[in-house]
Structure formats: C-alpha cells, structure tokens
PDB file of C-alpha atoms in Angstrom:
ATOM      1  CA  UNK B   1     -19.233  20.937  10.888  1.00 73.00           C
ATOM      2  CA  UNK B   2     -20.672  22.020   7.906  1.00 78.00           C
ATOM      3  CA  UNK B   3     -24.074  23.679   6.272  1.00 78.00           C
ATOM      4  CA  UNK B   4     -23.158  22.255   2.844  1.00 87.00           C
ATOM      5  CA  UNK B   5     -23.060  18.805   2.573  1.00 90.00           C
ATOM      6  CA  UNK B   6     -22.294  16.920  -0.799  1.00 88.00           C
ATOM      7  CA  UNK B   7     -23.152  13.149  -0.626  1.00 89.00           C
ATOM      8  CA  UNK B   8     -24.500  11.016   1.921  1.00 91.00           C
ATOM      9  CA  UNK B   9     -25.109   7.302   2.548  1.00 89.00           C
ATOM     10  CA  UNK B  10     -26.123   4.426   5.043  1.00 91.00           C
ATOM     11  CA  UNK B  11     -23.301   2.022   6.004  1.00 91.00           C
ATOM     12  CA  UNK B  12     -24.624  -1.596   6.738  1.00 89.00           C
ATOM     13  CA  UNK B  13     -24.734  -0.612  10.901  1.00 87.00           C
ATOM     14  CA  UNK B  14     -27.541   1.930  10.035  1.00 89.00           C
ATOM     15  CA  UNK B  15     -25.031   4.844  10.353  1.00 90.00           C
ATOM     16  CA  UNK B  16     -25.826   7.991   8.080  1.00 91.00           C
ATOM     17  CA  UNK B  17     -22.518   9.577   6.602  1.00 92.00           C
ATOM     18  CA  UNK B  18     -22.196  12.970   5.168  1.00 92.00           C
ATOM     19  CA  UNK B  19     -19.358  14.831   3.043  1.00 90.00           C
ATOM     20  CA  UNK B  20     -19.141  18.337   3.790  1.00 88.00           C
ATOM     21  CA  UNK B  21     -18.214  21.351   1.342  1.00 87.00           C
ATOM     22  CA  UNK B  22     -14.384  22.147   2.624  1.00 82.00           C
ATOM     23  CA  UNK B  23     -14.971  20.686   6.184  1.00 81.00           C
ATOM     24  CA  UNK B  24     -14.384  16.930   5.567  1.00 86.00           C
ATOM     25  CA  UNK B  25     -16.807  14.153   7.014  1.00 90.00           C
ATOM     26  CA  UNK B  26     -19.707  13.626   9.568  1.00 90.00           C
ATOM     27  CA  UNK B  27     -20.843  10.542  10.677  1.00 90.00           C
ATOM     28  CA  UNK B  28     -24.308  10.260  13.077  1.00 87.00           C
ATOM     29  CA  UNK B  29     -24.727   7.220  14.733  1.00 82.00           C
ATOM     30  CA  UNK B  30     -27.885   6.741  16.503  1.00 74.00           C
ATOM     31  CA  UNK B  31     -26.938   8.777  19.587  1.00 68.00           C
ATOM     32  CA  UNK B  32     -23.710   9.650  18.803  1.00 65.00           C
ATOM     33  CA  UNK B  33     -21.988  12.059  16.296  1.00 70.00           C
ATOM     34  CA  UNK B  34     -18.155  11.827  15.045  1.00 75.00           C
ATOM     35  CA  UNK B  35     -16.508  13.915  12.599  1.00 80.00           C
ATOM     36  CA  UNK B  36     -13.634  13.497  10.626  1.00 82.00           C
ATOM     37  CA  UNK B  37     -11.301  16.454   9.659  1.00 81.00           C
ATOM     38  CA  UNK B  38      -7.224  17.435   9.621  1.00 83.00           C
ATOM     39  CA  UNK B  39      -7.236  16.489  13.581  1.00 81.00           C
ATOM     40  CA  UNK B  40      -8.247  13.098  12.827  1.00 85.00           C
ATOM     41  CA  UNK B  41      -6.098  12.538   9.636  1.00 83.00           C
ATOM     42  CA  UNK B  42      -7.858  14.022   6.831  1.00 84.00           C
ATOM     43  CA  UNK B  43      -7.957  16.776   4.984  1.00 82.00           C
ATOM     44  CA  UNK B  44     -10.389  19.729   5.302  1.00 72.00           C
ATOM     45  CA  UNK B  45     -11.092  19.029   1.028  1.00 77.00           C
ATOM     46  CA  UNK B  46     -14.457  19.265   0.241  1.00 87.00           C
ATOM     47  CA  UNK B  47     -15.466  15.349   0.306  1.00 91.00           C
ATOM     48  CA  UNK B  48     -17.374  14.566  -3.178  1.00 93.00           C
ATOM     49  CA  UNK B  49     -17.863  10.785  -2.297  1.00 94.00           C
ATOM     50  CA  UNK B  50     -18.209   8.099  -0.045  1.00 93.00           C
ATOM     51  CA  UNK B  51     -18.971   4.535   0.667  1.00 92.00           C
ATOM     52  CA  UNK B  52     -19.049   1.016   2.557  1.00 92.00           C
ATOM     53  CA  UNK B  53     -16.041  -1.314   2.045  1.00 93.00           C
ATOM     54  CA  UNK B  54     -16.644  -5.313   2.017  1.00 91.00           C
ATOM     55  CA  UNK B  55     -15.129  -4.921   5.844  1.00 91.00           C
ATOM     56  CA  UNK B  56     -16.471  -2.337   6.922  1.00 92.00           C
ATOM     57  CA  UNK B  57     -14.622   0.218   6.226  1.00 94.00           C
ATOM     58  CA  UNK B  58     -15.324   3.339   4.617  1.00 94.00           C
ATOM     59  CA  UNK B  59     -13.696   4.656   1.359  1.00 96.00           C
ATOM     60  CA  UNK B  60     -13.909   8.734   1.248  1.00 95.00           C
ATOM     61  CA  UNK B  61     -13.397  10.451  -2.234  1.00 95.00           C
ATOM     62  CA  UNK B  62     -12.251  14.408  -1.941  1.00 95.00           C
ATOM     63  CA  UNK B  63     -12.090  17.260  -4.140  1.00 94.00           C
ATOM     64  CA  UNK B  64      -8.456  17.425  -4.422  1.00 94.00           C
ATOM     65  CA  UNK B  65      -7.117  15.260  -1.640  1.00 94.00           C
ATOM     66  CA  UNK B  66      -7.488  11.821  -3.164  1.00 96.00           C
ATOM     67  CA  UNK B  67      -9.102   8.907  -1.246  1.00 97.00           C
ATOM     68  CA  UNK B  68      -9.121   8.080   2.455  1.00 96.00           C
ATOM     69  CA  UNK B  69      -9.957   4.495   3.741  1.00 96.00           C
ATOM     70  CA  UNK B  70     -11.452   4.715   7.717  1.00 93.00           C
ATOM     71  CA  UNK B  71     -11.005   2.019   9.828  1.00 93.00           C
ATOM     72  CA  UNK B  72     -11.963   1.169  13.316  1.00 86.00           C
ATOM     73  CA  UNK B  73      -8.335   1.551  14.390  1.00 84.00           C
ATOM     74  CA  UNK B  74      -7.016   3.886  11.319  1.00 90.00           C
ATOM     75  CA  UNK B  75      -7.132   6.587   8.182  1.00 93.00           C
ATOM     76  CA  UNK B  76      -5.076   5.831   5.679  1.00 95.00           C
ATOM     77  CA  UNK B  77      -4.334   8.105   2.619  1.00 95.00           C
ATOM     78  CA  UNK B  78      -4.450   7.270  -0.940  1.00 97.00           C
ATOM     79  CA  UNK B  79      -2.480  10.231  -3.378  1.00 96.00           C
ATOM     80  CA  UNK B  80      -0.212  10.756  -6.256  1.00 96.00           C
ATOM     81  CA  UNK B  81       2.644   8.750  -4.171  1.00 96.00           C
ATOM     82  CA  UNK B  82       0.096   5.865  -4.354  1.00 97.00           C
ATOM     83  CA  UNK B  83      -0.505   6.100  -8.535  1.00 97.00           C
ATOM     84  CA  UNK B  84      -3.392   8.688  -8.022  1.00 96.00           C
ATOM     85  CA  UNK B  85      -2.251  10.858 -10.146  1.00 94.00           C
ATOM     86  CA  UNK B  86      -5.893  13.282 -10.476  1.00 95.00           C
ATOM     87  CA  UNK B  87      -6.487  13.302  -6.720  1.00 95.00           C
ATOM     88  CA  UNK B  88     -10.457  15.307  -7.766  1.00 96.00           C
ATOM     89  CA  UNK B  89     -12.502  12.258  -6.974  1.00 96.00           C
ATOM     90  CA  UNK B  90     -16.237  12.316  -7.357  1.00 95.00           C
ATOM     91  CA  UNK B  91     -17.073   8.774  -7.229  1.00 95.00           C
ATOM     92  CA  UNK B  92     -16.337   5.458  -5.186  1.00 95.00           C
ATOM     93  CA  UNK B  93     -17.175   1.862  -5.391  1.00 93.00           C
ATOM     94  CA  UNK B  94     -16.120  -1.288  -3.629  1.00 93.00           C
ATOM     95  CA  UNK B  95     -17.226  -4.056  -6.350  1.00 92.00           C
ATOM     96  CA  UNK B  96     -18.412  -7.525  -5.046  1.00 90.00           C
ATOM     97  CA  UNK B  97     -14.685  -9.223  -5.551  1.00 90.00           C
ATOM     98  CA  UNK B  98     -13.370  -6.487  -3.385  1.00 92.00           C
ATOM     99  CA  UNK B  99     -11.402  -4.237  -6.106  1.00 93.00           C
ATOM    100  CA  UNK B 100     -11.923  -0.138  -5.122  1.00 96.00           C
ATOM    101  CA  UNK B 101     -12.651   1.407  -7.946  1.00 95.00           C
ATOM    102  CA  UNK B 102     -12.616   5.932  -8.309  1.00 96.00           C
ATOM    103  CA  UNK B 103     -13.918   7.880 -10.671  1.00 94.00           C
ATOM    104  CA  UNK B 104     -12.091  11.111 -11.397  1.00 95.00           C
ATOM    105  CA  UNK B 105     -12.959  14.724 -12.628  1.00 93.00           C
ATOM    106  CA  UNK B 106     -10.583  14.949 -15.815  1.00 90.00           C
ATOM    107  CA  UNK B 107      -7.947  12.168 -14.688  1.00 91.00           C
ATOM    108  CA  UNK B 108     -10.230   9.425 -15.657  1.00 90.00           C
ATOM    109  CA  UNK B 109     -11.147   5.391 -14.031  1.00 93.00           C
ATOM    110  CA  UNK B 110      -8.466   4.066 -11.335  1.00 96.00           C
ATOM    111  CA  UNK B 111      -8.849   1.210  -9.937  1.00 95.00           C
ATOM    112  CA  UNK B 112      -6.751  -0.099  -6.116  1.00 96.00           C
ATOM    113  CA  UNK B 113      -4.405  -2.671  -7.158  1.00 93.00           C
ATOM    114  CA  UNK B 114      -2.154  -4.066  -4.422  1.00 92.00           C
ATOM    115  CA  UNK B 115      -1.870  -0.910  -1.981  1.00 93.00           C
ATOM    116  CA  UNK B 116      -1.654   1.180  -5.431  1.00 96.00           C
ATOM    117  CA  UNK B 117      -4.270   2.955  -7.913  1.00 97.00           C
ATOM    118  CA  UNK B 118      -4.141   2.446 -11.321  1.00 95.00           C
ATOM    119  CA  UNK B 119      -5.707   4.310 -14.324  1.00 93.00           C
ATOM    120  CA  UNK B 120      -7.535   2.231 -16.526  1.00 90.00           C
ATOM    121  CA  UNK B 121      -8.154   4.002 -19.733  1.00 81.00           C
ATOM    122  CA  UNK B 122      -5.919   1.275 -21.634  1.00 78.00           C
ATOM    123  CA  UNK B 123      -8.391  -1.578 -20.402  1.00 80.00           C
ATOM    124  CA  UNK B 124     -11.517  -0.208 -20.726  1.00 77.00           C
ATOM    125  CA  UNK B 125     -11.176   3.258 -23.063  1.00 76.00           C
ATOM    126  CA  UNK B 126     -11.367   7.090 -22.357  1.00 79.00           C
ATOM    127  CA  UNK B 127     -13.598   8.105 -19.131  1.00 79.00           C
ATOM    128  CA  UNK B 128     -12.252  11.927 -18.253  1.00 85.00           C
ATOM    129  CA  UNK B 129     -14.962  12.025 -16.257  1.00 88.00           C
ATOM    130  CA  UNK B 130     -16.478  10.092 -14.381  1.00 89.00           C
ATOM    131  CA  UNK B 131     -19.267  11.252 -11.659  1.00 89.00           C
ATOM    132  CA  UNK B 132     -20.960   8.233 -10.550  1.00 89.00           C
ATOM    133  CA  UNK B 133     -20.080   4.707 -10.032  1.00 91.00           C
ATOM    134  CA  UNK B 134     -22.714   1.784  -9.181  1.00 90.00           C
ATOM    135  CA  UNK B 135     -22.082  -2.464  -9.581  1.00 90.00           C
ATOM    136  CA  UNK B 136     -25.725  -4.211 -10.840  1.00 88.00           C
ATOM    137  CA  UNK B 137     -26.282  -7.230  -9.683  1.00 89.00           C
ATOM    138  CA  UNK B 138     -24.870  -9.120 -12.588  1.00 86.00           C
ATOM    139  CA  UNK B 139     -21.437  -7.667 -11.390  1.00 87.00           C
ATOM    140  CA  UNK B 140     -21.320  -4.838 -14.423  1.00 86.00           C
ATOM    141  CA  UNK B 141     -19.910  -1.361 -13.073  1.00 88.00           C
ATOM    142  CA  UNK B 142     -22.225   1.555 -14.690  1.00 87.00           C
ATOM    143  CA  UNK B 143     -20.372   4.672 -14.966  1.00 85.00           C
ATOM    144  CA  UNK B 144     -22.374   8.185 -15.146  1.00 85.00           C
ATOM    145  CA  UNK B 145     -19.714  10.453 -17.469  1.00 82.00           C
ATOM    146  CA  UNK B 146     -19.433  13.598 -18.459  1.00 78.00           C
ATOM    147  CA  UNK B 147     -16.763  14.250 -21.867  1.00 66.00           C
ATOM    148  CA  UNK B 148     -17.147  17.520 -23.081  1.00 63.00           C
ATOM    149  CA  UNK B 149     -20.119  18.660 -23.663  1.00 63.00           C
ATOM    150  CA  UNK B 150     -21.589  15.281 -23.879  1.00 64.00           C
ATOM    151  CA  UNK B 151     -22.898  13.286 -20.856  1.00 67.00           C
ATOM    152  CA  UNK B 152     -23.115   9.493 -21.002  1.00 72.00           C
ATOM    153  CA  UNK B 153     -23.652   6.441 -19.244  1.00 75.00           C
ATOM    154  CA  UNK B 154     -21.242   3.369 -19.454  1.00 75.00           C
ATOM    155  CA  UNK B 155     -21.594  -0.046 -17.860  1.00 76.00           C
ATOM    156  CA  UNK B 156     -18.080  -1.899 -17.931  1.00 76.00           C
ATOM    157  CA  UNK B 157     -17.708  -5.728 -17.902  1.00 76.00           C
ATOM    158  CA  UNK B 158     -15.265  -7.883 -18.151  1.00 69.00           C
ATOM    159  CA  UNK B 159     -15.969  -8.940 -22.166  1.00 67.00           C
ATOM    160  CA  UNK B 160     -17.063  -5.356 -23.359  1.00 70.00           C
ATOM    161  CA  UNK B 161     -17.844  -1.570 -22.403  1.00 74.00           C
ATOM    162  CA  UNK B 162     -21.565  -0.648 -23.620  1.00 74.00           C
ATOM    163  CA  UNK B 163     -22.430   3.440 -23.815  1.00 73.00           C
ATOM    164  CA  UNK B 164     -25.816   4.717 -23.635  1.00 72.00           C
ATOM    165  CA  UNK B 165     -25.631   8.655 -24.340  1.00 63.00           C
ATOM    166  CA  UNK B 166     -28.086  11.456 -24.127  1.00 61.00           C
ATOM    167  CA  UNK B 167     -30.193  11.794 -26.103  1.00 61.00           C
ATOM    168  CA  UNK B 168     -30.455  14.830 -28.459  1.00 61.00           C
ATOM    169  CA  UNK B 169     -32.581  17.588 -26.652  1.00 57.00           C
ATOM    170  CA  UNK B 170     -32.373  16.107 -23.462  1.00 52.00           C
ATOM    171  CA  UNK B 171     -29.944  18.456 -21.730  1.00 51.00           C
ATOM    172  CA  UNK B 172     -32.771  19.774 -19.515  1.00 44.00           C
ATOM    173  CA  UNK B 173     -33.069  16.631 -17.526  1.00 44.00           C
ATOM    174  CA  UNK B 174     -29.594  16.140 -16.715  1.00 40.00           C
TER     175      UNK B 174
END
C-alpha cells in the first residue's frame, strides 16, 4: 500500500510485517498478502513500530494514533481514553512476563497495566524519548533515548536504571 515503509519484523510463523509511511500495515505471508488500514480498524497513521505478542498477537505503534493489538479474530485500540496520553509511539515490546511496554516521542515510558497504559517516569525516571525498546536475556529492558540534544542508552531493571550516553564527538555515528 505503500513505497515508504518504516519498520519491519518476522513474527514466530515466518510472516514478514511492514509499517508504512501514512498507509498503516502490510503483512506477506508466504503466498499471501493482507493489509491493515481504516477498513480493517486502524488508522491510516504512519506506523513507527511493531511486534510479536507472547500469543501471537501483534502490537502496532503509530505516529499519532496510539497502539493497536491484532488478533486472529480482532483490532483493538489503545489511546488517551486508555491512559495513553502521547499517542506518537516509536517503540514496542512484549517483555518475557507478558507486560507491553511503549516508548513515546516526548510523552515518555508507558507500560499496559490491566487493559490501561501507564507512564512510568515516577518508577524508573525521565525518558521523553524513547526510540527503541529491546529485553536481554537476563530480563533487563534497554531503552535507545533521545533528550535534547543528547542521545543515550538505558537498560531498566527491576533494582536500578543504568545509562550509557554518547560519547563526546560521536554524533556522526548516530
């Protein structure tokens, strides 16, 4: 639907999904190729973000929409009615004890709590920004940030929050 697309990832069924600039989502499935747009549920946002839920299903972040969750059966909406109050979402992550988790451009960390999202700055500190999400395998969440003028990356546990900026000089290989 789309020449621009903006992220992309494999889902556990060997799927390839793709957010498009302004035309929401394409998914191509061996022989088969489904997209998702304001006929199926969703918006026509640009879609920043996406990945693989525990389940199956797949969490969509959107440049100004919020999140959708795809089912088999079912989109569902997550926006400002549901405590997302900065509905620019760059990042995703489902973390291994099943807690969604966005990153926002300027509204900062939510995390899904019972059906509603949360902003997390009081637990864990400031993150404006945040562009990238990833869980290692000793259950940390690394965040890639952007405050300002400075970039940083964060890894969040729960007993401390550890930063590792840039380097001085290094803005060319960011």
């Amino acid at each position: 639907p789309s020449d621009l697309v903006r992220c992309l990832f494999e889902d556990r069924e060997g799927n390839i999904w793709a957010g498009m600039e302004g035309r929401g989502l394409a998914r191509i499935r061996r022989a088969m190729f489904a997209s998702y747009g304001r006929a199926e549920g969703m918006s026509d946002e640009t879609v920043l973000s996406a990945s693989e839920g525990e389940d199956g299903e797949i969490w969509i972040g959107t440049n100004g929409d919020g999140v959708y969750r795809i089912t088999a059966d079912r989109i569902e909406h997550y926006g400002a009615k549901e405590g997302l109050t900065n509905q620019f979402v760059w990042s995703l992550r489902q973390d291994r004890a099943g807690r969604v988790w966005a990153g926002t451009w300027g509204g900062g960390l939510f995390r899904l709590e019972a059906g509603r999202f949360a902003e997390v700055s009081r637990e864990f500190g400031p993150t404006p920004v945040v562009l990238a999400l990833h869980e290692d395998r000793q259950g940390a969440l690394w965040l890639g940030q952007r405050a300002g003028p400075e970039r940083a990356i964060d890894a969040i546990t729960p007993e401390r929050r550890r930063s590792l900026p840039q380097r001085k000089g290094d803005d060319a290989h960011l």
